[in-house]
Coordinates of C-alpha atoms and ligand atoms in Angstrom, one line a residue:
X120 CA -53.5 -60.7 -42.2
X121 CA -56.2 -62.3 -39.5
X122 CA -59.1 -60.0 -39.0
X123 CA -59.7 -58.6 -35.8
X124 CA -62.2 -58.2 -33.0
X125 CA -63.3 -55.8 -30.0
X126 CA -65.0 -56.0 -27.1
X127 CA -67.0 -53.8 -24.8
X128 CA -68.5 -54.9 -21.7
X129 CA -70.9 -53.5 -19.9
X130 CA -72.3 -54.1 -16.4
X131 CA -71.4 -56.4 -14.1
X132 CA -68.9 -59.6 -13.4
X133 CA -70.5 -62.1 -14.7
X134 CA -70.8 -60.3 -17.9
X135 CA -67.0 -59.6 -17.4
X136 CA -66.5 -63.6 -17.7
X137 CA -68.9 -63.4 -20.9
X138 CA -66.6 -61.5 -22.4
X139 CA -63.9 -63.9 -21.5
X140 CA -65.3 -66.7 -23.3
X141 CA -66.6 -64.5 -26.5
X142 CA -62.6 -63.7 -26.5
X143 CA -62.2 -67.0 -26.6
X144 CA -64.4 -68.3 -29.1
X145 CA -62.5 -65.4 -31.4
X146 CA -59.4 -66.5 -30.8
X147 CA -60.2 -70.4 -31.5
X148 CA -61.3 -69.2 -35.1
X149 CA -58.4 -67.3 -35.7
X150 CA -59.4 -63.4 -35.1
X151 CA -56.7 -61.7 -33.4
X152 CA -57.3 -58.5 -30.8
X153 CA -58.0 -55.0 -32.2
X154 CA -56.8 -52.3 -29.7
X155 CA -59.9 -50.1 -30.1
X156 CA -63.0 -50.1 -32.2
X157 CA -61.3 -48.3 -35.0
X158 CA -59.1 -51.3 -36.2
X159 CA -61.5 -54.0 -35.6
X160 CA -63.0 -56.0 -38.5
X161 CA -66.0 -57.0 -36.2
X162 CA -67.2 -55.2 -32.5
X163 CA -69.2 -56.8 -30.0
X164 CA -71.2 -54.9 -27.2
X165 CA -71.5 -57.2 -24.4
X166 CA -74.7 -55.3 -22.6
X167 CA -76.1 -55.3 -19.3
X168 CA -79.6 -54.4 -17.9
X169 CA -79.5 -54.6 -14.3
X170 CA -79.1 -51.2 -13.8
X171 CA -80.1 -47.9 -16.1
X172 CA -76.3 -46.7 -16.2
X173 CA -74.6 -49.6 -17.9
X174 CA -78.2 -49.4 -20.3
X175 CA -77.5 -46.1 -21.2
X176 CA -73.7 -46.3 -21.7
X177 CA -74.5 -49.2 -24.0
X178 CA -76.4 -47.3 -26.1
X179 CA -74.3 -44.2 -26.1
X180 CA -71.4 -46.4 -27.3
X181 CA -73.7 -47.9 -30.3
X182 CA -74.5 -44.3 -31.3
X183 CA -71.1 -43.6 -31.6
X184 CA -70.6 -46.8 -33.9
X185 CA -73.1 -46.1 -36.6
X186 CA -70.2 -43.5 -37.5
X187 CA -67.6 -45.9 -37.6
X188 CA -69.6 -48.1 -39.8
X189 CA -70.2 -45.4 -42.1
X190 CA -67.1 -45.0 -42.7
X191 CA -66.2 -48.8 -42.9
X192 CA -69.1 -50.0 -44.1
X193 CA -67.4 -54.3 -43.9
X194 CA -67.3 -53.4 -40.3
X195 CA -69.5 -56.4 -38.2
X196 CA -71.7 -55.1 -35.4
X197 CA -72.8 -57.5 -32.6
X198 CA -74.6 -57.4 -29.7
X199 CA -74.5 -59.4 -26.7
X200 CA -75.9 -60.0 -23.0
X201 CA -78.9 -59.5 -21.4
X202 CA -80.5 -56.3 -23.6
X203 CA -79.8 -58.5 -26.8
X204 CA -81.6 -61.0 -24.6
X205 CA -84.5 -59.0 -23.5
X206 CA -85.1 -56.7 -26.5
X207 CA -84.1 -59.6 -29.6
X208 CA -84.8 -58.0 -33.1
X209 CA -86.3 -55.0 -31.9
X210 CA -82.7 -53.9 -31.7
X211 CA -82.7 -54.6 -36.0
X212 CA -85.5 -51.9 -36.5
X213 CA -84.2 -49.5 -34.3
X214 CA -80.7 -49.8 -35.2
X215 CA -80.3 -51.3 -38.5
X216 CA -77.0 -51.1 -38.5
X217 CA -76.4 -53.8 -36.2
X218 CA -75.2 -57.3 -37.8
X219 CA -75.4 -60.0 -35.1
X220 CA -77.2 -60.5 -32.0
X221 CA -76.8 -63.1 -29.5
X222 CA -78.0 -63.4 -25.9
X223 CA -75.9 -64.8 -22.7
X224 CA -77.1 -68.4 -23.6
X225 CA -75.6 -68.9 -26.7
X226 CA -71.8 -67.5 -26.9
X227 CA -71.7 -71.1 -28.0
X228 CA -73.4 -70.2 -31.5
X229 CA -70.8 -66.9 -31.6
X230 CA -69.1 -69.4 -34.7
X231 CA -72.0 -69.8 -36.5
X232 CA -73.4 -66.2 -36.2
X233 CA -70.2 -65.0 -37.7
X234 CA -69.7 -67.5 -40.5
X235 CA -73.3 -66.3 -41.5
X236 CA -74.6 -70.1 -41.1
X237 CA -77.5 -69.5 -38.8
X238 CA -79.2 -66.4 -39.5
X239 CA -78.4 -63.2 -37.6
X240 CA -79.9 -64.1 -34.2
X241 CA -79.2 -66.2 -31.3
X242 CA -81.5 -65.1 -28.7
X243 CA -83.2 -68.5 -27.7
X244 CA -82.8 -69.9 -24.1
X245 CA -80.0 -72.5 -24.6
X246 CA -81.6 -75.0 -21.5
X247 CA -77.8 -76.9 -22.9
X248 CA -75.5 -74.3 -22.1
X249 CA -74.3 -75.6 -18.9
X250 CA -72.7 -78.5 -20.2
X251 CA -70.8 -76.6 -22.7
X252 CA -67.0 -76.1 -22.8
X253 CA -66.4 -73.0 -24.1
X254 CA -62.8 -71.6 -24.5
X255 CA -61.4 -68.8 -22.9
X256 CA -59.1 -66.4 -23.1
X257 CA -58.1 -64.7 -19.0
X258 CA -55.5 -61.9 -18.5
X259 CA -53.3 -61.5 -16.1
X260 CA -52.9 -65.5 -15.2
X261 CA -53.3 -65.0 -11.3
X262 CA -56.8 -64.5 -10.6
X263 CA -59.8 -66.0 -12.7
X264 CA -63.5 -66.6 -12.4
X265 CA -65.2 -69.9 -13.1
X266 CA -68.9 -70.1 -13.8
X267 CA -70.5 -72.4 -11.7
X268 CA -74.4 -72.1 -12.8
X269 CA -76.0 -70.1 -14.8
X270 CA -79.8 -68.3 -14.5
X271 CA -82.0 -67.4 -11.5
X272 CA -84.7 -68.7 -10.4
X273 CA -85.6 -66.2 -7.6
X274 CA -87.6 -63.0 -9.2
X275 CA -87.0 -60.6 -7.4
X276 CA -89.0 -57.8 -8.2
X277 CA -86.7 -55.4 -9.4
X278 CA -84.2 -57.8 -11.3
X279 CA -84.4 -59.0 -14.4
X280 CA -82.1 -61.5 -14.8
X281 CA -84.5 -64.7 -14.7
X282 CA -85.9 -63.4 -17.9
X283 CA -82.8 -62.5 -19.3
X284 CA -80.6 -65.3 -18.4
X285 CA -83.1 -68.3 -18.1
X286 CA -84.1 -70.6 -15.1
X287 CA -81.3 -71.6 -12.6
X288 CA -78.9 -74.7 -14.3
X289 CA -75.8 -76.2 -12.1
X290 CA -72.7 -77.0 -13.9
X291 CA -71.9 -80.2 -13.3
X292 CA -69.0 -80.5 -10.8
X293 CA -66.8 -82.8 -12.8
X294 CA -66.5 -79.8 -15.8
X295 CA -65.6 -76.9 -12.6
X296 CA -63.4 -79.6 -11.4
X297 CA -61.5 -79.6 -14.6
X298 CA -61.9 -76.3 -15.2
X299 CA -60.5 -74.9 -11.7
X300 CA -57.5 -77.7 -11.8
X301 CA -56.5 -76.6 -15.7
X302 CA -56.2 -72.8 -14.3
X303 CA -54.2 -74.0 -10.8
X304 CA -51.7 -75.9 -13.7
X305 CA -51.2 -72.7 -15.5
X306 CA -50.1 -71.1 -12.7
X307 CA -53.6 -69.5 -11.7
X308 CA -53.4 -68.7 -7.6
X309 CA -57.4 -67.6 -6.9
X310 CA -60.4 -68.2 -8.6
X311 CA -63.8 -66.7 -7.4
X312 CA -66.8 -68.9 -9.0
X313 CA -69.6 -66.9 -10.2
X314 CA -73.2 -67.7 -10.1
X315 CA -76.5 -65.7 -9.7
X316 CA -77.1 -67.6 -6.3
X317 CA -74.1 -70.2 -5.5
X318 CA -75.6 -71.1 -2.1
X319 CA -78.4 -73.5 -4.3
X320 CA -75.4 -74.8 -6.5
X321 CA -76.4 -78.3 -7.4
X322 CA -80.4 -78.5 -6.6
X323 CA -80.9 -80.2 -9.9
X324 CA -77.9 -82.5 -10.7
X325 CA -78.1 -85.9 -10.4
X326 CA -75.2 -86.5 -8.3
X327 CA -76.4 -85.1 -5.0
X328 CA -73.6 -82.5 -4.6
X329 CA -73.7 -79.0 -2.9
X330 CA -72.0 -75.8 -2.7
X331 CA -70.1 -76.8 0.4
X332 CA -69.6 -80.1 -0.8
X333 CA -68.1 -78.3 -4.6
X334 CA -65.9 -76.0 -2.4
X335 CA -64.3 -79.2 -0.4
X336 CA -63.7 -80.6 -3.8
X337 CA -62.0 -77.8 -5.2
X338 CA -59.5 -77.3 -1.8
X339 CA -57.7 -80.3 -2.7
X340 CA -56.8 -79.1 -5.8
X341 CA -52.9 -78.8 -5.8
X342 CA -51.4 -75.2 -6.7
X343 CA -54.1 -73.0 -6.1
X344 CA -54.1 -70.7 -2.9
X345 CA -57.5 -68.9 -2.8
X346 CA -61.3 -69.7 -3.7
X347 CA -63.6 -67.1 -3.4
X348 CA -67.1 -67.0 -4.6
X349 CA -70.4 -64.5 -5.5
X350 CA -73.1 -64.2 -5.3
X351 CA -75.2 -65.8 -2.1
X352 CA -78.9 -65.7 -1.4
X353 CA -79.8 -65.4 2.2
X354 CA -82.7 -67.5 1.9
X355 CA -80.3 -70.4 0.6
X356 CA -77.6 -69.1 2.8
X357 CA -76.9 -72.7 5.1
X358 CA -74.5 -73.2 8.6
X359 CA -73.0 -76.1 6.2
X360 CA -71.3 -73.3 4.4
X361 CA -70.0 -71.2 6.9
X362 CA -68.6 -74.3 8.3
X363 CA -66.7 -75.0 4.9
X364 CA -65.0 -71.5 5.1
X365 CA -64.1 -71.6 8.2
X366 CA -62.8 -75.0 8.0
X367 CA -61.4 -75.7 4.5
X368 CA -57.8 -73.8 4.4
X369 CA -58.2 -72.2 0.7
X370 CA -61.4 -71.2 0.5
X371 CA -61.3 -67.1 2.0
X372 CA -62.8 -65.7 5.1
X373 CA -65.3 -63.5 2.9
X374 CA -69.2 -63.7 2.6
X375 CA -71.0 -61.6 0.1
X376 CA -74.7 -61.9 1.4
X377 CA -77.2 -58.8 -0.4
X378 CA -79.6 -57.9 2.4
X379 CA -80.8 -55.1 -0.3
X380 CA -83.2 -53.5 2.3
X381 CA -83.7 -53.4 6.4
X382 CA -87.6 -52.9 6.4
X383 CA -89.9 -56.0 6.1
X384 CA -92.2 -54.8 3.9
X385 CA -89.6 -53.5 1.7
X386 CA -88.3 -56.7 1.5
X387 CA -91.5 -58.5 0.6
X388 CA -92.2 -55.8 -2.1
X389 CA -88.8 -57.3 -3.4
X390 CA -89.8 -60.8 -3.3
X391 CA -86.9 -61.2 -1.2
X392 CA -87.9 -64.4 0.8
X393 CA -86.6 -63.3 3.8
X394 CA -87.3 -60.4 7.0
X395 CA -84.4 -58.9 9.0
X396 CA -84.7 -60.9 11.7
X397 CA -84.4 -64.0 9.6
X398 CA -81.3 -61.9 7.5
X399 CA -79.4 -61.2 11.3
X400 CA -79.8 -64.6 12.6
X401 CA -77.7 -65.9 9.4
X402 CA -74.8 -63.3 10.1
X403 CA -74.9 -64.2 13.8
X404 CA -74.3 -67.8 12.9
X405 CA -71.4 -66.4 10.7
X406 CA -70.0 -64.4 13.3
X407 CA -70.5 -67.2 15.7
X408 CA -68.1 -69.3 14.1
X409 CA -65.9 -67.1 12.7
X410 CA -66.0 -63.1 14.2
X411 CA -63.2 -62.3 11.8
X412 CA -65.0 -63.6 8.4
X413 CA -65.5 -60.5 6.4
X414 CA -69.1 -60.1 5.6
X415 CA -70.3 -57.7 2.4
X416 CA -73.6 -56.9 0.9
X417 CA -75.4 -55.2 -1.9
X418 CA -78.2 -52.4 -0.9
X419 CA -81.2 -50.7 -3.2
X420 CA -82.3 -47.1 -2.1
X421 CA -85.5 -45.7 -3.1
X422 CA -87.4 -48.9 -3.8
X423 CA -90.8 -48.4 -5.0
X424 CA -93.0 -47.6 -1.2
X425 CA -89.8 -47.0 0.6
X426 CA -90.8 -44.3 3.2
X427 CA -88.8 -42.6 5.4
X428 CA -89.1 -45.1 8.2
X429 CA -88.5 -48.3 5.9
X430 CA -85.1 -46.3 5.2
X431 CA -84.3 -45.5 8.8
X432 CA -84.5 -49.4 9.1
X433 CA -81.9 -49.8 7.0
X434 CA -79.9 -47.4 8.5
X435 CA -80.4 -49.6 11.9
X436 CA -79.5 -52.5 9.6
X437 CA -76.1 -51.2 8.9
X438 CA -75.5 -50.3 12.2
X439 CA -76.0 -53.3 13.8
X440 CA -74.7 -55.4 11.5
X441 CA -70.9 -53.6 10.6
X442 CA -70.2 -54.8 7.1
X443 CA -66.5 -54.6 6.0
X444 CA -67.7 -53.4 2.6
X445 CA -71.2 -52.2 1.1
X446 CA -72.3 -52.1 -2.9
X447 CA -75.0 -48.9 -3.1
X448 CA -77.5 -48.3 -5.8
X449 CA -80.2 -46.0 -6.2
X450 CA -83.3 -48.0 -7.4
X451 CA -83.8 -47.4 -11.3
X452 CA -86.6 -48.5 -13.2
X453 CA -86.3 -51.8 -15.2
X454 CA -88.3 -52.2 -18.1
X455 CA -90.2 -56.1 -18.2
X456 CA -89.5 -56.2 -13.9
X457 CA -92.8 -56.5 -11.4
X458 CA -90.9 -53.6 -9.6
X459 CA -91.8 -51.1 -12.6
X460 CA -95.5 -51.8 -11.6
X461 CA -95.2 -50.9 -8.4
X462 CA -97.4 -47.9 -6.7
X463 CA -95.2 -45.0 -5.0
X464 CA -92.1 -44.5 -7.0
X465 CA -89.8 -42.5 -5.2
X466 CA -88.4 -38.9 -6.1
X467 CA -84.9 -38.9 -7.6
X468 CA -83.6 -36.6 -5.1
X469 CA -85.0 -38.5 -1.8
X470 CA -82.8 -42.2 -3.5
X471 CA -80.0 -39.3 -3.8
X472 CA -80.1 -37.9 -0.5
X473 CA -80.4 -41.8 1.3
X474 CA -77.9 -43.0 -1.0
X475 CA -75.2 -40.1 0.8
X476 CA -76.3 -40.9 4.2
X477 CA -75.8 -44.8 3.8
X478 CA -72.2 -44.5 1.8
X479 CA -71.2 -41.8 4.6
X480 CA -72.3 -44.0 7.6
X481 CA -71.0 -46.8 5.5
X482 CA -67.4 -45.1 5.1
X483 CA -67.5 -44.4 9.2
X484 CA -67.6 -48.3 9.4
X485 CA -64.9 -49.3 7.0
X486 CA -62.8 -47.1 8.6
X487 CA -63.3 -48.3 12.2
X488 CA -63.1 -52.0 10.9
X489 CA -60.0 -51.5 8.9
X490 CA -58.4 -49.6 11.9
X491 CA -58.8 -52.8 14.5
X492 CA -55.9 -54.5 11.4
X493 CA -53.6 -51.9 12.3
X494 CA -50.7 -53.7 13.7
X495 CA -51.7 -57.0 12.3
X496 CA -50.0 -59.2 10.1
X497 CA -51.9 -60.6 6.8
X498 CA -51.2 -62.5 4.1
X499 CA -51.6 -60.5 1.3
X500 CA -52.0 -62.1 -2.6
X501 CA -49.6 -59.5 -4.9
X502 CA -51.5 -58.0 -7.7
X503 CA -49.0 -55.9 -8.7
X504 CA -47.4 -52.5 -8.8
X505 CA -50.8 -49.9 -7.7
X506 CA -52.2 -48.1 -10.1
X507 CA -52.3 -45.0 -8.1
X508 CA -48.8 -45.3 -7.0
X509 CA -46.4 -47.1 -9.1
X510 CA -43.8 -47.2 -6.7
X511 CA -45.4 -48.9 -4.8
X512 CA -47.3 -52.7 -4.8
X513 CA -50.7 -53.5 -3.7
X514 CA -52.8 -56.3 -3.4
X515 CA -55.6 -58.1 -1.4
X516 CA -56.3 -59.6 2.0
X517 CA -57.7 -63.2 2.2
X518 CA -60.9 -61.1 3.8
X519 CA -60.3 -59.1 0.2
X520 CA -59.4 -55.9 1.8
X521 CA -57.0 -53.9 -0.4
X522 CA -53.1 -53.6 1.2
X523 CA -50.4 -51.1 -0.4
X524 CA -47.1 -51.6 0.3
X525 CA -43.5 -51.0 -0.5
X526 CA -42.6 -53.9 -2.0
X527 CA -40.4 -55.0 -5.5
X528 CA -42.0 -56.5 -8.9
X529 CA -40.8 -59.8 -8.0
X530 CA -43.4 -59.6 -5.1
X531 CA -46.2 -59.7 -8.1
X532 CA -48.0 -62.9 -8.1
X533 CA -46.5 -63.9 -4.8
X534 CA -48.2 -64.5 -1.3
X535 CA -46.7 -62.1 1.0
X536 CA -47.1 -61.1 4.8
X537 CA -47.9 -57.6 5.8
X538 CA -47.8 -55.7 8.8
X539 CA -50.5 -53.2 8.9
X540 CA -49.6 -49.8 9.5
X541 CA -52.4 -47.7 8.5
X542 CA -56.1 -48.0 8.1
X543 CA -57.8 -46.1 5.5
X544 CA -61.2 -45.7 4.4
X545 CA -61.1 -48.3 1.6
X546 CA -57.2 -49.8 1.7
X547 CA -54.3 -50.4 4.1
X548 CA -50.9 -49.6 4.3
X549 CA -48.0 -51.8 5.2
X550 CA -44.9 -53.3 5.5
X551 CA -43.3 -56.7 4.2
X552 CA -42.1 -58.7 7.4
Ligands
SF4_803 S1 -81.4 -63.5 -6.7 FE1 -82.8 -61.8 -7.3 S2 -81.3 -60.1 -7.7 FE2 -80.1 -62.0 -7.8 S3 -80.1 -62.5 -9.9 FE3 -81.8 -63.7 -9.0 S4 -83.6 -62.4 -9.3 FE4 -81.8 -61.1 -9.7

């Protein structure tokens, strides 16, 4: 009988498609799936730092392993990501139970680390790692993500990703080429390519090719209907691009863009690069050339000096600008950030009260945005019967809005066209025409 593996992922997307390729790499070797933790011959964490709450959850879940290996004492533990990355063997002498770690740069030595040929760690920078063809294993076969660079080389000063996973590398565009046009002949419909900050996609390869440029490539590709793509920098944020959505008929009307923060000086204490004016002037050049491109953003609340009148700026931020859909944090502490250093941390309860006021403003907006659909007709990309409502199908705008309707299981997979009939907070509802 093959032995078996499990995987839990913590964090965010791009750790999401880690887990993908670690999936992969077990599969190649012959491990088959174990359907929890308790059947698995070896168990990787697949950890996250960005934020405190996927941190903690990570190390509640390895508490609850050192039971499990009690009690199955062959049992393999390994982890992965960016708190193998950032805290390497200290993890052995705190937790000696742990077998294996290996940070986000070398899923490529995964063979190796388990065969026992290379020592327990793999926690160097692999400057290589973009070049590599790793295999995969996806679900679902209608939606997948392609990694298009790897690292960051922005520091901001509460992330701590550059550290983690390296200096900013560009896959070359022949290997995302091959890549995106394998998926579209397996039947794969969307892809969204993933990258720290897509908008500087090629600064260092030797063809002279840019994100617009990969995303004009990739829209002749035969088969496959949408190309969506996270995460973009303002500061690399270019009219080139906006252009290329507008203009290139797979690629989606949908621009993730994290302004993080409305006050200046919050901004700088980010390392942002950027002030609000210089921020607006990008999404009036969006809205310029296309005033129905949906436009989405990431926000930190209680940054380290935030007063009340930096937050009130924000505030004006979101009012002015009317995003489709916001992503809300509170600002937690990150251990090896500049941010940590910062004077005038601010109290828990202040980043919980402005955290409430920006998602109920926020939920004001989606509601009025969503409402100017109703009576529309989109084309909807069928996930499937909804979770919430089996009866009934749902799936996603081009804009990635979510749409329920009444539809049948054939309608899974499919491109349909729906009439909207009513706007909710965070979905539609509609009606096959
Ligand atoms: S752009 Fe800033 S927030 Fe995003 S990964 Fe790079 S350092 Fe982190």
């Amino acid at each position: 009988m093959s032995k078996k593996y499990h995987i839990h992922t913590f964090g965010c997307q791009m750790n999401v498609h880690d887990s993908e390729k670690i999936a992969g790499i077990f599969n190649d070797t012959g491990y088959g799936t174990a359907e929890d933790s308790g059947d698995a011959d070896i168990i990787v964490l697949n950890t996250c730092s960005i934020r405190a709450k996927a941190e903690q959850k990570f190390y509640s879940e390895l508490g609850k392993l050192k039971k499990i290996k009690k009690k199955n004492p062959n049992l393999k533990i390994a982890v992965a990501g960016c708190i193998a990355q950032q805290s390497g063997k200290q993890l052995f002498k705190r937790f000696p139970y742990i077998d294996f770690l290996f940070g986000p740069d070398n899923i490529g030595s995964l063979n190796t680390l388990i065969e026992g040929g290379n020592g327990r760690t793999a926690i160097e920078h692999n400057p290589e790692y973009h070049t590599s063809v790793i295999p995969m294993k996806r679900e679902g076969g209608l939606k997948a993500w392609v990694s298009i660079m790897y690292g960051c080389d922005n520091f901001c000063a509460y992330c701590i990703v550059p550290y983690t996973r390296g200096r900013e590398r560009s896959r070359p565009a022949s290997d995302i080429y091959n890549e995106v046009k394998s998926l579209a002949d397996e039947g794969f419909k969307e892809i969204t390519l993933l990258g720290q900050n897509v908008n500087s996609y090629g600064k260092n390869l030797p063809d002279n090719i840019d994100f617009p440029d990969l995303l004009s490539k990739l829209n002749e590709i035969d088969g496959l209907q949408r190309i969506r793509f996270v995460t973009s920098h303002p500061r690399d944020f270019s009219a080139k691009l906006t252009r290329a959505i507008r203009d290139l008929s797979k690629v989606c009307e949908h621009m993730h863009l994290p302004i993080q923060a409305g006050s200046d000086s919050v901004l700088k204490s980010m390392n942002r690069g950027y002030t609000y004016s210089e921020y607006k002037a990008k999404i009036d050049i969006i809205r310029d050339l296309d005033p129905y491109m949906a436009v989405t953003t990431d926000i930190i609340v209680g940054f380290p000096g935030e007063t009340d009148e930096d937050f009130e700026k924000t505030i004006q931020a979101l009012t002015e600008i009317e995003y489709d859909a916001i992503y809300a944090f509170k600002y937690s502490k990150r251990p090896g950030t500049e941010a940590l250093y910062l004077p005038d941390h601010v109290d828990e309860e202040v980043k919980s009260s402005r955290l409430s006021r920006i998602l109920k403003l926020q939920e004001s907006i989606c509601y009025r945005k969503n409402k100017i659909l109703e009576g529309k007709v989109v084309e909807v990309l069928v996930d499937g019967p909804s979770e919430n409502d089996p009866t009934r199908m749902t799936g996603r705008t081009r804009s990635n809005k979510i749409v329920n309707f009444s539809g049948d299981i054939a309608d899974g997979g499919n491109s349909v066209f729906i009439k909207i009939l009513e706007a909710k907070m965070h979905s539609l509802n509609g009606e096959k025409v």
